[in-house]
């Protein structure tokens, strides 16, 4: 069992309060009562009613989900937030009160050094295995009022996720990506459908700055056959996909990556087809709904869990249609912390999200000018723009 705490929060029914089963790094078990965790909580049911932040992964509201959710708007812009953004905000406030506040209190003072450098403050590491509908909640973005603004759970805890405790134990023994190095195998795929401007800029910048010896595929080269063939050579390496994804209800193949030439790669094909048993160290799914399944939430076929099952060590995925512009910055900074500061993937994503939250954020000198300009317009209070990404694995 890797260092840190494994937490399984569960709402026992729609009316009975929930609890969290905690498995410590030493294997010790303990339970924490969560009296405010109920599946009929108004904040949770209201969020479910609007189908998440921008549409429903099972097709409610019409049309397939897309990465490009558009720029994140705020009331200060003179327009309403995207559909569901207010429900998401209330959900994350409830998430702090119902689960993350009790957990933060439970772990206070118990920070571990997994992946930490000497001299840095210890932050407790937890892996959440939320069951059922709780898998759609961005627990790391749970917030409470603090000082002049808000304080989020990821400021107090290093939060990762796993579809099951069994999966976590399996991936813990796999080959991790080589942090701090740019010479390992890498496959970067940028805007293969040719209609996501910022995704293309993001992928090109990540390839050029962090993986110059890796392979770059685009709308001319990134069809499903080529991508599948390239995956076989990524043992311990990095796969970054900046593209569209979609979730189709009621089909045998239910979650797809849209690739070049009208082709696609289904989640199930990663496990059942010729590309099964791939073993990249890190998979970045910078695409909409890549950590959501049409068959339910926990232990289901999302693109993220499919990559884990197929052999990946770590997967970064999304819970909703992420805005193209903000995602390009978040993903660039994730790779910056992974390569320039040698952080493990989960910590690199967390640092990138904290960078998005920081009104005094500093732009790295190597960041391309177009991305640097966009960095000045980030609005930290917009959960839609940064909180949708989760870390799965170890």
C-alpha positions in Angstrom: 0.0 0.0 0.0 1.5 3.4 -0.9 2.1 6.1 1.7 -0.9 8.2 2.6 -4.5 7.5 3.6 -7.2 5.6 1.5 -10.7 7.0 2.2 -13.9 5.5 1.0 -16.8 8.0 1.6 -20.2 6.5 1.1 -23.8 7.7 1.4 -25.6 4.7 2.7 -28.9 5.6 1.2 -30.9 8.6 0.2 -31.9 9.3 3.8 -29.4 7.6 6.0 -26.2 9.7 6.8 -22.9 8.4 5.4 -19.5 7.5 6.8 -15.9 7.3 5.6 -13.8 4.1 6.0 -10.2 5.1 6.3 -7.3 2.7 5.5 -4.0 4.1 6.8 -0.6 3.5 5.2 0.0 0.9 7.9 -3.2 -0.9 7.0 -5.1 0.2 10.1 -8.8 0.7 9.6 -11.0 3.4 11.2 -14.4 4.9 10.5 -15.4 8.5 10.6 -19.1 9.4 10.8 -20.3 11.9 8.2 -23.8 13.0 9.4 -24.2 15.6 6.7 -23.3 13.2 3.8 -26.7 12.2 2.4 -27.6 11.2 -1.1 -30.7 13.3 -0.9 -28.8 16.4 0.1 -30.2 19.4 -1.7 -26.9 20.5 -3.1 -26.2 17.1 -4.6 -29.6 16.5 -6.1 -29.6 20.1 -7.6 -26.3 19.4 -9.2 -27.5 16.1 -10.6 -30.6 17.8 -11.9 -28.7 20.2 -14.2 -26.5 17.3 -15.3 -23.2 18.7 -14.0 -21.8 22.1 -15.0 -22.4 22.1 -18.8 -24.7 19.3 -20.0 -25.1 15.7 -19.0 -22.7 12.9 -19.8 -25.5 10.7 -20.8 -26.8 13.1 -23.4 -29.3 15.2 -21.4 -29.8 18.5 -23.0 -28.9 17.3 -26.5 -25.6 17.0 -28.3 -22.3 15.3 -27.3 -20.1 17.0 -24.7 -17.1 18.9 -26.1 -13.9 20.0 -24.6 -14.6 23.6 -25.6 -17.1 24.7 -23.0 -16.2 28.3 -24.0 -14.6 31.0 -21.8 -15.6 30.9 -18.2 -17.9 33.8 -17.4 -18.7 35.4 -14.1 -21.4 37.8 -12.9 -18.7 40.5 -13.0 -18.5 40.0 -16.8 -22.1 41.2 -17.0 -23.4 37.7 -18.0 -24.6 34.7 -16.1 -22.2 31.8 -15.4 -22.3 28.7 -17.6 -25.3 26.4 -17.0 -24.8 24.6 -13.8 -21.9 26.7 -12.5 -23.9 28.0 -9.6 -25.0 24.5 -8.7 -21.4 23.4 -8.8 -20.4 26.2 -6.5 -23.1 25.2 -4.0 -22.1 21.6 -4.3 -18.5 22.3 -3.4 -19.6 24.3 -0.4 -21.6 21.3 0.8 -18.7 19.0 0.0 -16.6 20.8 2.6 -19.2 20.7 5.3 -20.3 17.1 4.7 -17.0 15.3 4.0 -13.8 17.3 3.6 -14.0 19.3 6.9 -14.2 16.1 9.0 -11.5 14.5 7.0 -9.2 17.5 7.2 -9.6 17.5 11.0 -8.9 13.7 11.0 -5.7 14.1 9.1 -4.5 17.4 10.7 -0.8 17.0 11.6 -0.4 13.7 9.9 1.3 14.9 6.7 3.5 12.3 4.9 6.6 12.8 2.8 5.4 10.8 -0.3 7.2 12.6 -3.1 8.0 15.6 -1.0 11.4 17.4 -0.9 13.3 18.0 2.3 12.4 21.3 3.9 8.9 21.6 2.4 5.9 21.6 4.6 4.1 18.4 5.0 0.6 18.1 3.5 -1.5 15.0 4.2 -2.0 12.8 1.2 -5.4 11.1 0.7 -6.8 8.9 -2.0 -10.6 9.1 -2.2 -12.7 6.2 -3.5 -16.2 7.9 -3.6 -19.0 5.4 -4.3 -22.0 5.8 -6.6 -23.1 9.3 -7.4 -20.4 10.7 -5.1 -17.9 10.0 -7.8 -19.2 13.1 -9.7 -18.2 15.5 -6.9 -14.9 17.4 -7.2 -14.0 16.9 -3.5 -10.6 18.6 -3.9 -12.5 21.8 -4.8 -14.6 21.7 -1.6 -14.5 25.2 -0.1 -15.2 27.3 3.0 -14.8 30.9 3.7 -11.4 31.9 4.9 -9.7 35.2 5.3 -10.5 37.6 2.4 -11.8 34.9 0.2 -12.1 31.1 0.1 -9.9 28.2 1.1 -10.2 25.0 -0.9 -9.6 21.4 0.3 -6.6 21.0 -2.0 -4.8 23.7 0.0 -5.0 21.5 3.1 -4.8 18.0 1.5 -3.2 16.3 -1.5 -6.3 14.7 -3.0 -6.1 11.8 -5.4 -8.9 9.5 -6.6 -9.2 5.8 -7.4 -12.2 3.8 -8.9 -11.6 1.1 -6.3 -9.1 0.1 -3.6 -8.1 -2.9 -5.7 -7.2 -0.7 -8.6 -5.1 1.6 -6.4 -3.1 -1.3 -5.1 -2.5 -2.6 -8.6 -1.3 0.7 -10.1 1.0 1.4 -7.1 3.4 -1.2 -8.4 3.6 0.1 -12.0 6.3 2.2 -13.6 5.8 5.9 -12.8 6.8 8.6 -15.3 10.3 9.9 -15.0 9.8 13.2 -13.2 12.2 16.0 -14.1 13.4 14.4 -17.3 12.5 15.2 -20.9 14.3 12.4 -22.6 11.8 9.6 -21.9 9.2 8.5 -24.4 6.3 10.9 -24.9 3.4 11.1 -27.3 1.6 14.4 -27.5 -1.6 14.7 -29.6 -3.0 18.2 -30.3 -6.4 19.1 -31.7 -6.7 16.1 -34.0 -10.1 17.3 -35.2 -8.8 20.7 -36.2 -11.4 22.8 -34.3 -9.9 23.5 -30.9 -7.5 26.4 -31.3 -6.2 26.5 -27.7 -5.8 22.7 -27.5 -3.5 22.9 -30.5 -1.5 25.7 -29.0 -1.3 23.8 -25.6 -0.1 20.6 -27.2 2.5 22.3 -29.4 3.9 24.2 -26.4 4.0 21.1 -24.2 5.8 19.1 -26.9 8.3 21.9 -27.7 9.2 22.9 -24.2 8.9 19.7 -22.2 9.2 16.8 -24.6 11.2 17.9 -27.6 12.3 14.4 -28.3 8.8 13.0 -28.2 6.3 12.4 -30.9 3.7 15.0 -31.9 0.6 14.1 -33.8 -2.1 16.5 -35.1 -5.1 16.7 -37.4 -3.0 15.3 -40.3 -1.5 12.3 -38.4 -3.5 11.5 -35.3 -6.0 8.9 -36.5 -7.0 6.0 -34.4 -4.8 3.5 -36.1 -1.7 5.6 -35.7 -2.4 6.5 -32.1 -3.1 2.9 -31.2 0.2 1.8 -32.8 2.2 4.6 -30.9 0.7 3.6 -27.5 2.7 0.4 -27.5 6.0 2.2 -27.1 5.1 4.4 -24.1 6.2 2.1 -21.3 6.8 4.5 -18.4 6.4 7.5 -20.7 3.9 10.3 -21.1 0.7 10.5 -23.2 -0.9 13.9 -23.5 -4.2 14.2 -25.4 -5.7 17.6 -26.1 -8.8 16.8 -28.0 -12.6 16.2 -27.9 -14.1 13.4 -26.0 -17.7 12.2 -25.9 -19.9 9.9 -23.8 -22.7 8.0 -25.6 -25.5 6.3 -23.5 -26.7 2.8 -24.2 -24.0 1.7 -26.5 -21.4 -1.1 -26.0 -18.7 1.4 -26.6 -19.8 4.4 -24.5 -16.8 6.7 -24.1 -14.6 7.9 -27.0 -11.7 10.1 -27.9 -12.4 11.9 -31.2 -9.3 11.7 -33.4 -8.2 12.7 -36.9 -10.1 11.8 -40.1 -13.3 11.1 -38.3 -11.9 8.2 -36.4 -12.3 7.5 -32.7 -10.8 5.4 -29.9 -13.2 3.9 -27.4 -12.5 3.3 -23.7 -13.4 -0.4 -24.1 -10.9 -0.8 -27.0 -8.1 0.1 -24.6 -8.9 -3.1 -22.7 -10.4 -5.4 -25.2 -8.6 -4.5 -28.4 -5.1 -4.7 -29.9 -3.9 -1.8 -27.8 -4.6 -3.5 -24.4 -1.9 -3.7 -21.8 -0.3 -0.4 -22.7 1.9 0.9 -19.8 2.5 4.7 -20.0 3.6 6.3 -16.7 1.3 9.3 -17.2 -1.8 9.9 -19.3 -3.2 13.4 -19.5 -6.7 13.4 -20.9 -7.3 17.1 -21.6 -10.7 16.4 -23.0 -14.3 16.7 -21.8 -15.9 14.1 -19.6 -12.8 11.9 -19.7 -13.3 10.7 -16.1 -17.1 10.2 -16.5 -19.0 7.1 -17.7 -22.5 6.7 -19.0 -22.8 3.4 -17.1 -22.5 5.0 -13.6 -19.7 6.5 -11.6 -17.6 4.2 -9.5 -15.6 1.3 -11.2 -17.2 2.1 -14.6 -15.8 2.5 -18.1 -14.7 6.1 -18.3 -11.7 6.9 -20.5 -9.6 7.5 -17.4 -10.4 4.2 -15.7 -9.9 2.4 -19.0 -6.4 3.7 -19.2 -5.7 2.6 -15.6 -7.1 -0.9 -16.4 -5.0 -1.1 -19.5 -1.8 -0.5 -17.6 -1.2 3.2 -17.0 0.3 4.3 -13.7 -1.4 7.7 -13.4 -4.2 9.4 -15.3 -5.4 13.0 -15.2 -9.1 13.2 -16.4 -12.0 15.5 -16.2 -15.5 15.6 -14.6 -17.2 18.0 -17.0 -16.7 19.9 -20.3 -13.6 21.9 -19.5 -13.1 25.3 -21.1 -10.5 25.2 -23.9 -8.7 28.4 -22.9 -8.3 27.8 -19.2 -7.5 24.1 -19.8 -4.5 25.1 -22.0 -3.0 27.0 -19.1 -3.7 24.4 -16.4 -2.2 21.6 -18.5 0.9 23.6 -19.4 1.6 24.4 -15.8 1.0 20.7 -14.8 3.8 19.7 -17.1 5.9 22.6 -15.9 5.8 21.3 -12.3 6.3 17.8 -13.5 9.4 18.5 -15.5 10.9 21.7 -14.0 10.3 20.9 -10.4 10.3 17.1 -10.6 7.0 16.7 -8.8 5.0 13.5 -9.1 1.9 13.8 -11.4 -0.7 14.3 -8.6 1.3 16.9 -6.9 2.1 18.6 -10.3 -1.7 18.9 -11.0 -2.3 20.2 -7.5 0.4 22.9 -7.9 -1.0 23.9 -11.2 -4.5 24.3 -9.7 -3.1 26.3 -6.9 -1.3 28.5 -9.5 -4.6 29.1 -11.2 -6.1 30.1 -7.8 -3.2 32.5 -7.0 -4.0 36.2 -8.1 -0.3 36.9 -7.8 0.7 33.9 -10.0 4.0 34.2 -11.8 4.4 33.1 -15.4 7.3 30.8 -16.0 9.9 32.4 -18.4 9.6 29.5 -20.8 5.8 29.9 -21.3 5.0 30.9 -24.9 3.7 34.4 -25.3 0.2 33.5 -26.3 -0.3 31.4 -23.1 1.3 34.1 -21.0 -1.2 36.7 -22.2 -4.1 34.4 -21.3 -2.7 33.8 -17.8 -3.4 37.4 -16.9 -7.2 36.9 -17.4 -7.7 33.8 -15.1 -10.4 34.3 -12.5 -9.7 32.1 -9.5 -13.3 32.0 -8.3 -14.4 30.1 -11.4 -14.5 26.5 -10.4 -15.4 25.4 -14.0 -12.1 26.6 -15.2 -9.7 24.6 -13.0 -11.5 22.1 -10.7 -12.7 19.6 -13.3 -9.4 17.8 -13.5 -8.7 14.9 -11.1 -5.7 12.7 -10.5 -6.2 8.9 -10.5 -3.5 6.4 -9.7 -0.4 7.1 -7.6 
